Coordinates of C-alpha atoms and ligand atoms in Angstrom, one line a residue:
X382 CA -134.3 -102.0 -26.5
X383 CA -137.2 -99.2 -26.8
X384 CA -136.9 -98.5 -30.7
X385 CA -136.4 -95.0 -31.3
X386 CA -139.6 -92.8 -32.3
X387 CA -139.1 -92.3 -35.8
X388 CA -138.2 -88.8 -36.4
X389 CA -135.9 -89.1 -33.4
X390 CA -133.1 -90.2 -35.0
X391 CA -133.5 -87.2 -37.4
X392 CA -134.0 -84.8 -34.9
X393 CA -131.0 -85.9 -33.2
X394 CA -128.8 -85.8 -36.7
X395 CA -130.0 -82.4 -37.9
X396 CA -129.0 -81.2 -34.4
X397 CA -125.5 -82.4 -34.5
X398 CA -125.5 -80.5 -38.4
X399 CA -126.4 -77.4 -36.9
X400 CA -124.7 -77.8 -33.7
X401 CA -121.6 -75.9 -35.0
X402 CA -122.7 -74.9 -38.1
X403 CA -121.1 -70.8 -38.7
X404 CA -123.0 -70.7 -42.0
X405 CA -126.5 -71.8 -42.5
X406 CA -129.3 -71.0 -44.5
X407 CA -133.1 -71.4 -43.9
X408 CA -135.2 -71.5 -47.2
X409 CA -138.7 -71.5 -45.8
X410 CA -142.6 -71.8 -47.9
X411 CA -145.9 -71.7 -47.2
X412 CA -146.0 -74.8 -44.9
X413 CA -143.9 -72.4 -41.6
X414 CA -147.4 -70.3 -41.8
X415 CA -149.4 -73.3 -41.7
X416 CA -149.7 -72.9 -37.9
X417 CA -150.1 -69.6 -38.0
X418 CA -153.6 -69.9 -39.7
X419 CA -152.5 -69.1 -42.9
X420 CA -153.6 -71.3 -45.9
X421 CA -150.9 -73.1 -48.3
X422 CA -151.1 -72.7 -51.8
X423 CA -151.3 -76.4 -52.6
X424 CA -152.6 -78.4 -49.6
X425 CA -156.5 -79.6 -49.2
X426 CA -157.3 -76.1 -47.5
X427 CA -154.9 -74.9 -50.4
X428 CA -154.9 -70.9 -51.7
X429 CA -155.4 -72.5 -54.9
X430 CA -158.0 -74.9 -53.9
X431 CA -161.3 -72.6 -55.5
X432 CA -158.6 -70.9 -58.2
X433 CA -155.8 -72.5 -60.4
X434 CA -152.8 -70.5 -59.7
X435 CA -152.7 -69.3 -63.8
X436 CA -155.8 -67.7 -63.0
X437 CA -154.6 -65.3 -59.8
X438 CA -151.2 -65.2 -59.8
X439 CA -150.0 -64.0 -63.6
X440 CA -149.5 -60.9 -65.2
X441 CA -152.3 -62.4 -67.4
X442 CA -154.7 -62.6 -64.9
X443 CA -154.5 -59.0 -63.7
X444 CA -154.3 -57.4 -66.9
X445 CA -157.5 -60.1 -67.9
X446 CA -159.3 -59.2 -64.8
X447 CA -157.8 -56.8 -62.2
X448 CA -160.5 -56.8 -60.2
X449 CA -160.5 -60.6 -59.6
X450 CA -156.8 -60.4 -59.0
X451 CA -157.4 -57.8 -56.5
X452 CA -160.2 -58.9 -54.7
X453 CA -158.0 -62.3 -53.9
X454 CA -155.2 -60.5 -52.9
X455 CA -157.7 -58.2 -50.6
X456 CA -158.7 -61.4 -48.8
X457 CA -155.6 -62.8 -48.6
X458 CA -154.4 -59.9 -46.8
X459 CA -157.2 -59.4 -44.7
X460 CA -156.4 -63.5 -43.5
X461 CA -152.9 -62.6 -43.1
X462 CA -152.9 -59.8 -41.2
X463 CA -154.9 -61.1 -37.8
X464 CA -151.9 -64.0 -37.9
X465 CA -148.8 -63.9 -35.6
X466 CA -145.5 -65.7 -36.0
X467 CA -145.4 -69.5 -34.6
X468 CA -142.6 -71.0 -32.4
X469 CA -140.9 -72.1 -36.0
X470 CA -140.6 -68.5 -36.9
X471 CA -139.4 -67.8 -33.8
X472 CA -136.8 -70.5 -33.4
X473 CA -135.3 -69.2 -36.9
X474 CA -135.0 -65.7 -35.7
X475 CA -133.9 -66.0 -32.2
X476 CA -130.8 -68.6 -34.0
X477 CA -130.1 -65.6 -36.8
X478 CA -129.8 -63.0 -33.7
X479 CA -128.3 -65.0 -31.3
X480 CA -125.3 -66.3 -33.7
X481 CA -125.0 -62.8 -34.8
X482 CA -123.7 -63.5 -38.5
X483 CA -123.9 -66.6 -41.1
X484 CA -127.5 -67.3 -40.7
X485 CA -129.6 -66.2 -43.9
X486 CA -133.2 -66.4 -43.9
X487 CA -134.5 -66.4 -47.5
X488 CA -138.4 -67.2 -48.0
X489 CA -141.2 -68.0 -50.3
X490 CA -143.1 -66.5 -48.1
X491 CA -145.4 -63.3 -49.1
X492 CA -146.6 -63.2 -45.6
X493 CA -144.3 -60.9 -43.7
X494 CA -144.4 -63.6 -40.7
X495 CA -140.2 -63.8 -40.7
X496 CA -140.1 -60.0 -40.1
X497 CA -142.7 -60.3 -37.2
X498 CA -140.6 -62.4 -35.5
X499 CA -137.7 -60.9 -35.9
X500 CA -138.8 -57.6 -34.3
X501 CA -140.5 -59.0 -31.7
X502 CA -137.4 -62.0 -31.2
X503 CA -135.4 -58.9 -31.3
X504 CA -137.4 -56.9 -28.7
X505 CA -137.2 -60.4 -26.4
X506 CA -133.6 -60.5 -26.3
X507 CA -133.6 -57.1 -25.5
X508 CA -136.2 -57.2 -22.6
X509 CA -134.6 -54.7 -19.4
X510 CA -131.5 -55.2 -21.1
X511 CA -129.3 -51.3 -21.2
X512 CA -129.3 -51.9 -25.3
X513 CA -131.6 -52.6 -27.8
X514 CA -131.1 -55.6 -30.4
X515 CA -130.9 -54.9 -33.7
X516 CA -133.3 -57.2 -35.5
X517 CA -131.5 -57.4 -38.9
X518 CA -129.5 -60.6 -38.8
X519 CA -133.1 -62.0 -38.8
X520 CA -134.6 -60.5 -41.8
X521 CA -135.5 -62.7 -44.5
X522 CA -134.9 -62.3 -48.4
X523 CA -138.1 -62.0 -49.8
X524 CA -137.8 -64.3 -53.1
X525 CA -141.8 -63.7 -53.9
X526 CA -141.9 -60.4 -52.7
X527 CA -144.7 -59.2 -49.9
X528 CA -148.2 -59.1 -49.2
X529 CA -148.4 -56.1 -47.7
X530 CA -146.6 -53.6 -50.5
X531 CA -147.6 -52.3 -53.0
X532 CA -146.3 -51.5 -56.8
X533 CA -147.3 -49.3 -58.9
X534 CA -147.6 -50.7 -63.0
X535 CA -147.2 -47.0 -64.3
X536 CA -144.1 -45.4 -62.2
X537 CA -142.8 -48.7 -60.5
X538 CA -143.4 -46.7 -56.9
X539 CA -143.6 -49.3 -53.9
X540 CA -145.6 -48.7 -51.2
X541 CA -147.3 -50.0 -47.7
X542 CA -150.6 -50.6 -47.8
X543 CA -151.6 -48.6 -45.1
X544 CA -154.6 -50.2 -42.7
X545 CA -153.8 -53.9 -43.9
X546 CA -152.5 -54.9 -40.3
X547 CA -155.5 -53.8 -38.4
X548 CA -156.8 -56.8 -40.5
X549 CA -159.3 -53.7 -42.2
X550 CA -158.3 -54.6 -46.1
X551 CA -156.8 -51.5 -48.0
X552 CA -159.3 -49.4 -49.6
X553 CA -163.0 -49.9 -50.1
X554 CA -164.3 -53.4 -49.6
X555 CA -167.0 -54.9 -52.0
X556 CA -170.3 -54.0 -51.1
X557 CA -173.7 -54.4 -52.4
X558 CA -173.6 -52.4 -55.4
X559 CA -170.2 -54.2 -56.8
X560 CA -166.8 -54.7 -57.1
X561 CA -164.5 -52.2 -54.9
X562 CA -162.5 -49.6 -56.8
X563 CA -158.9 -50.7 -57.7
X564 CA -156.5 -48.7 -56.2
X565 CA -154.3 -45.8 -58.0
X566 CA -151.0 -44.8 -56.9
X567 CA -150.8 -41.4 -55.1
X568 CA -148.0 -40.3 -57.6
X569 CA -149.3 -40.7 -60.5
X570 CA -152.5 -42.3 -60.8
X571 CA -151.3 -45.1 -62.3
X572 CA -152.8 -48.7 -61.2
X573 CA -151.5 -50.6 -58.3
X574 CA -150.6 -54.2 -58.2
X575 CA -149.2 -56.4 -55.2
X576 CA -146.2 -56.5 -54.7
X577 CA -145.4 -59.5 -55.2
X578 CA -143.7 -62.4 -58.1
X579 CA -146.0 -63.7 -59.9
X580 CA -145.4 -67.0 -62.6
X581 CA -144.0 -66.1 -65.2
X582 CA -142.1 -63.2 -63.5
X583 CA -138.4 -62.8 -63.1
X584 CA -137.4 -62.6 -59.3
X585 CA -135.6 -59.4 -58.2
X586 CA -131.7 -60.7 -59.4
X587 CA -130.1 -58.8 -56.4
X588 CA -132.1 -60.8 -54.0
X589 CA -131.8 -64.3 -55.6
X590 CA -128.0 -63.8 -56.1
X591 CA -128.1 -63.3 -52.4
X592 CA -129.6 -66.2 -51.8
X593 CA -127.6 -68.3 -53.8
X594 CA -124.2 -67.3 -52.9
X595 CA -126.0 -67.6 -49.3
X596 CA -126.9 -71.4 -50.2
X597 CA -123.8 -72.0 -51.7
X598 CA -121.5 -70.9 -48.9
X599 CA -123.6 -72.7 -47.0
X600 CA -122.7 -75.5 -44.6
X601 CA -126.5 -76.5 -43.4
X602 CA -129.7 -75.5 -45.7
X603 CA -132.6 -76.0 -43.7
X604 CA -135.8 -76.3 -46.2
X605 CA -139.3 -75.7 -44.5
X606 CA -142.2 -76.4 -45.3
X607 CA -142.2 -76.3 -48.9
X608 CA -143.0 -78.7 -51.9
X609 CA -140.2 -77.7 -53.6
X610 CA -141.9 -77.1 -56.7
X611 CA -141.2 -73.4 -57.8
X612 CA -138.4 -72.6 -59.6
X613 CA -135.8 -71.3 -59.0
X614 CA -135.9 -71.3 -55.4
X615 CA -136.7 -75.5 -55.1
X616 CA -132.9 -75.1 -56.9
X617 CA -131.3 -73.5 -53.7
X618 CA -130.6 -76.5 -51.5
X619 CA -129.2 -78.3 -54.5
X620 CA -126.8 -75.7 -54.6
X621 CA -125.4 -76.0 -50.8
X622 CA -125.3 -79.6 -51.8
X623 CA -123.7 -79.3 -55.0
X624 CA -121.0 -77.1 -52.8
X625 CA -120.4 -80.0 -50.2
X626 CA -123.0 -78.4 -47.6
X627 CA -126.2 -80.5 -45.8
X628 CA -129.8 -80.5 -46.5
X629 CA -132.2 -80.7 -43.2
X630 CA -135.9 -81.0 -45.0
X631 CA -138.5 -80.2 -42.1
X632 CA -142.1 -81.3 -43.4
X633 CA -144.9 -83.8 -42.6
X634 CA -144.7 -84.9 -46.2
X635 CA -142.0 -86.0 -48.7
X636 CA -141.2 -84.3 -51.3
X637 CA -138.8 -83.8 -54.7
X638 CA -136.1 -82.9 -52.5
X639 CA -135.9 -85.9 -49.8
X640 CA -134.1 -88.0 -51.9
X641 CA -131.8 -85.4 -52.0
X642 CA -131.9 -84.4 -48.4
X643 CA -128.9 -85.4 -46.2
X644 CA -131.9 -85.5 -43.2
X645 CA -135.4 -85.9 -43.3
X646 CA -136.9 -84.5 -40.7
X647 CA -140.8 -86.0 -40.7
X648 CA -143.6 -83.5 -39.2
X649 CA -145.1 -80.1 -38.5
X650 CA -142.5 -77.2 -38.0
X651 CA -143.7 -75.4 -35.2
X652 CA -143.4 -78.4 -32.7
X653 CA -139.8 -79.0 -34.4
X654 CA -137.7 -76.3 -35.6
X655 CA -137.8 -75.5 -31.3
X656 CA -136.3 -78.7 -31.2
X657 CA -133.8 -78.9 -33.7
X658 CA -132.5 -75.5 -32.9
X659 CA -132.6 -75.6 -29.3
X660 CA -129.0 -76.1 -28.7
X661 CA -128.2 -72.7 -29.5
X662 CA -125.7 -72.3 -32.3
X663 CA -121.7 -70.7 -32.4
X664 CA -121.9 -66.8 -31.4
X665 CA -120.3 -65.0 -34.1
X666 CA -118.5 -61.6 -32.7
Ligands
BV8_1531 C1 -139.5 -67.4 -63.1 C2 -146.1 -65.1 -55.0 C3 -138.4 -66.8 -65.2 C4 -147.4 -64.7 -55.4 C5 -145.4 -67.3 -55.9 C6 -137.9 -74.5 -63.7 C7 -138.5 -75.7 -63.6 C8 -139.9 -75.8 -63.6 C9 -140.7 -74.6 -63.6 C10 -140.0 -73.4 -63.8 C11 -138.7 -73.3 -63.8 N1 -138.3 -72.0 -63.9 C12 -139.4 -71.3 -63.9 C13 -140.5 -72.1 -63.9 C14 -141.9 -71.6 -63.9 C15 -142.4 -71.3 -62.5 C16 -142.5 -72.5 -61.7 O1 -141.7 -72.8 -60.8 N2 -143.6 -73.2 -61.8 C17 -143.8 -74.4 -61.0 C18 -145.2 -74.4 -60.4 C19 -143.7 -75.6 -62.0 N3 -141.6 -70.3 -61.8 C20 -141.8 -69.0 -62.1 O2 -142.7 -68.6 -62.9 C21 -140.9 -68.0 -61.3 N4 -140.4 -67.0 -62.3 O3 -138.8 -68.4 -63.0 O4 -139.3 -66.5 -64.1 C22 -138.1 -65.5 -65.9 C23 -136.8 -65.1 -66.0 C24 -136.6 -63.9 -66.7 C25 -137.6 -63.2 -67.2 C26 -138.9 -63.6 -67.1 C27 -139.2 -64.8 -66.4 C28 -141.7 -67.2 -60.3 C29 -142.2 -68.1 -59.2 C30 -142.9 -67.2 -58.1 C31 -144.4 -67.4 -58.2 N5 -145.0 -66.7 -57.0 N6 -145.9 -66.6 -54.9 C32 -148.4 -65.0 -54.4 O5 -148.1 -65.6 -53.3 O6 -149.6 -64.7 -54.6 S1 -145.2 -68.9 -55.8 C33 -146.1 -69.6 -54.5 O7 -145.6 -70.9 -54.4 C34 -145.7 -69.0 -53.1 O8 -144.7 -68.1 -53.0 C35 -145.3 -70.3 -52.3 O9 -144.4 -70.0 -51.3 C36 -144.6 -71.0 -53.4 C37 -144.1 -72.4 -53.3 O10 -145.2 -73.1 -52.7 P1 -144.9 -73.7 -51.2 O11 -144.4 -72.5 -50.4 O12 -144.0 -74.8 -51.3 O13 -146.3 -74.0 -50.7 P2 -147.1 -75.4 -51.0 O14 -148.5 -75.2 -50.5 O15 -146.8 -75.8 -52.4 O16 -146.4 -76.5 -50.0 C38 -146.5 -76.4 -48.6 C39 -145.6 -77.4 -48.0 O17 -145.7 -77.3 -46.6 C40 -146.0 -78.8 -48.4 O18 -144.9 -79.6 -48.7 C41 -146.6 -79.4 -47.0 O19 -146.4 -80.7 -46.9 C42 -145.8 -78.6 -46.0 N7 -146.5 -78.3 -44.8 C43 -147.8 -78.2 -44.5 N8 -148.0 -78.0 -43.2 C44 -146.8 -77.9 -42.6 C45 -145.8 -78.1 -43.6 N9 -144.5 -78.1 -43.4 C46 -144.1 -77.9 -42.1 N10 -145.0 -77.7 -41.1 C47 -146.3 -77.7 -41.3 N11 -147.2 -77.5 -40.3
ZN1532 ZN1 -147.2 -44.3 -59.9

């Protein structure tokens, strides 16, 4: 009898999960956007390979050294932007707008890669149909905030970075004689930061109550692509757990959560969240 190629047998139990499955939530990090082009924060090729993360991503570190802060973010943008949504992305947002309700996307994610396919998920479905598809089952809770907003530190105004997505990073670049200039808020003057969590910050609590009640309603919790080492979002899947839901972990490696997982599915998520969701879901009127 041929033996079954390992991550069959997972594939085929995390389908049967989410066969029927009317609520499900997909908590997603860095490792989705792996195939996308864009760097993790802790693998060989890792964000944090050249910096440790106390150095970049703290309150510290910007008010220690803004312009280091900045100019990290600046490339990290300018990387981000020429990168498109992979079939994982994809296979998350066509579920959310094909079931209609019960699916919650909630991400690590600062890369705005969710919403990207979303819209254009959105505008797939909709292709010569009479109506046009409204994208917002598919929009993800931004637990870390987003790459491409900014905040001002004097009035708390939020804002787009205007020109990031042409790949052109906002504002000056560095050039020969130094750093660029740090950006100042149009309202008041006041210094820009991303617009993003950084350690040591509290996550926005409307967002992360979301999330959990999301979680804990939840009868599948699909975790991709993430080490499930940052707090408090690594504590999600425990909680559709701890409320008698599943846990599908999607990643090449193992991590704190496997043990924990009710299916382990081994590899790279582009190649199988297709697979696993390809039997398309309840619709929900
Ligand atoms: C807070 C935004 C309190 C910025 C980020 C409880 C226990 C332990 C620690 C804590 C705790 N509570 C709080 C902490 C401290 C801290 C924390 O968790 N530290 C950890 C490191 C020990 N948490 C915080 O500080 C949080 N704040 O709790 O505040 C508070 C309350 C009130 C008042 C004041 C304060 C804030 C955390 C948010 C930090 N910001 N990002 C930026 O991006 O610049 S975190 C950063 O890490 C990213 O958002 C990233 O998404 C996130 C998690 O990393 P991963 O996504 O998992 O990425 P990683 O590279 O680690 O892993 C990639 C995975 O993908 C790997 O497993 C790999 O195998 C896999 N993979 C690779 N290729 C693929 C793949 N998978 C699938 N397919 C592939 N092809
Ligand atoms: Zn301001």
């Amino acid at each position: 009898m041929s033996a079954t190629p390992p991550s069959q047998g997972p594939i085929a139990e995390a389908v049967r999960l989410l066969t029927d499955a009317r609520r499900v939530v997909f908590l997603t990090g860095a490792g989705i956007s792996a195939e996308s082009g864009v760097p993790t924060f802790r693998g060989p090729e890792g964000l944090w390979r050249s910096h440790r993360p106390e150095e970049l991503a703290t309150p510290e570190a910007f008010r220690r050294d803004p312009g280091l802060v900045w100019a990290w973010y600046r490339w990290r943008r300018s990387v981000v932007a020429s990168c498109r949504p992979n079939p994982a992305h994809r296979a998350i947002a066509r579920r959310a707008l094909l079931q209609g309700r019960g699916v919650t996307v909630v991400t690590q994610n600062v890369d705005a890669l969710h919403e990207a396919a979303a819209r254009e998920e959105a505008l797939a479905l909709a292709a010569g149909g009479p109506t046009r598809v409204d994208p917002s089952p598919a929009l993800p809770l931004e637990l870390h905030g987003n790459l491409f907003r900014d905040r001002c530190t004097r009035c708390g105004r939020v804002s787009e970075s205007p020109g990031v997505r042409e790949g052109a990073p906002r504002g000056a670049e560095a050039s020969a004689d130094g750093p660029a200039p740090l950006p100042g808020c149009t309202a008041c003057g006041g210094l820009l930061r991303p617009d993003v969590v950084w350690f040591g910050e509290a996550l926005d609590r409307e967002t992360l109550e979301e999330a959990f009640a999301a979680a804990s309603a939840a009868e599948v919790c699909v975790v991709v692509g993430t080490s499930s080492l940052v707090h408090p979002a690594a504590a999600l899947p425990l909680a559709t757990l701890e409320a008698g839901g599943a846990v599908v972990e999607v990643n090449p490696e193992a991590t704190p959560l496997t043990a924990r997982a009710t299916c382990a599915v081994r590899g790279p998520a582009a190649a199988l969240l297709p697979a696993i969701l390809g039997t398309p879901g309840p619709v929900m009127p």
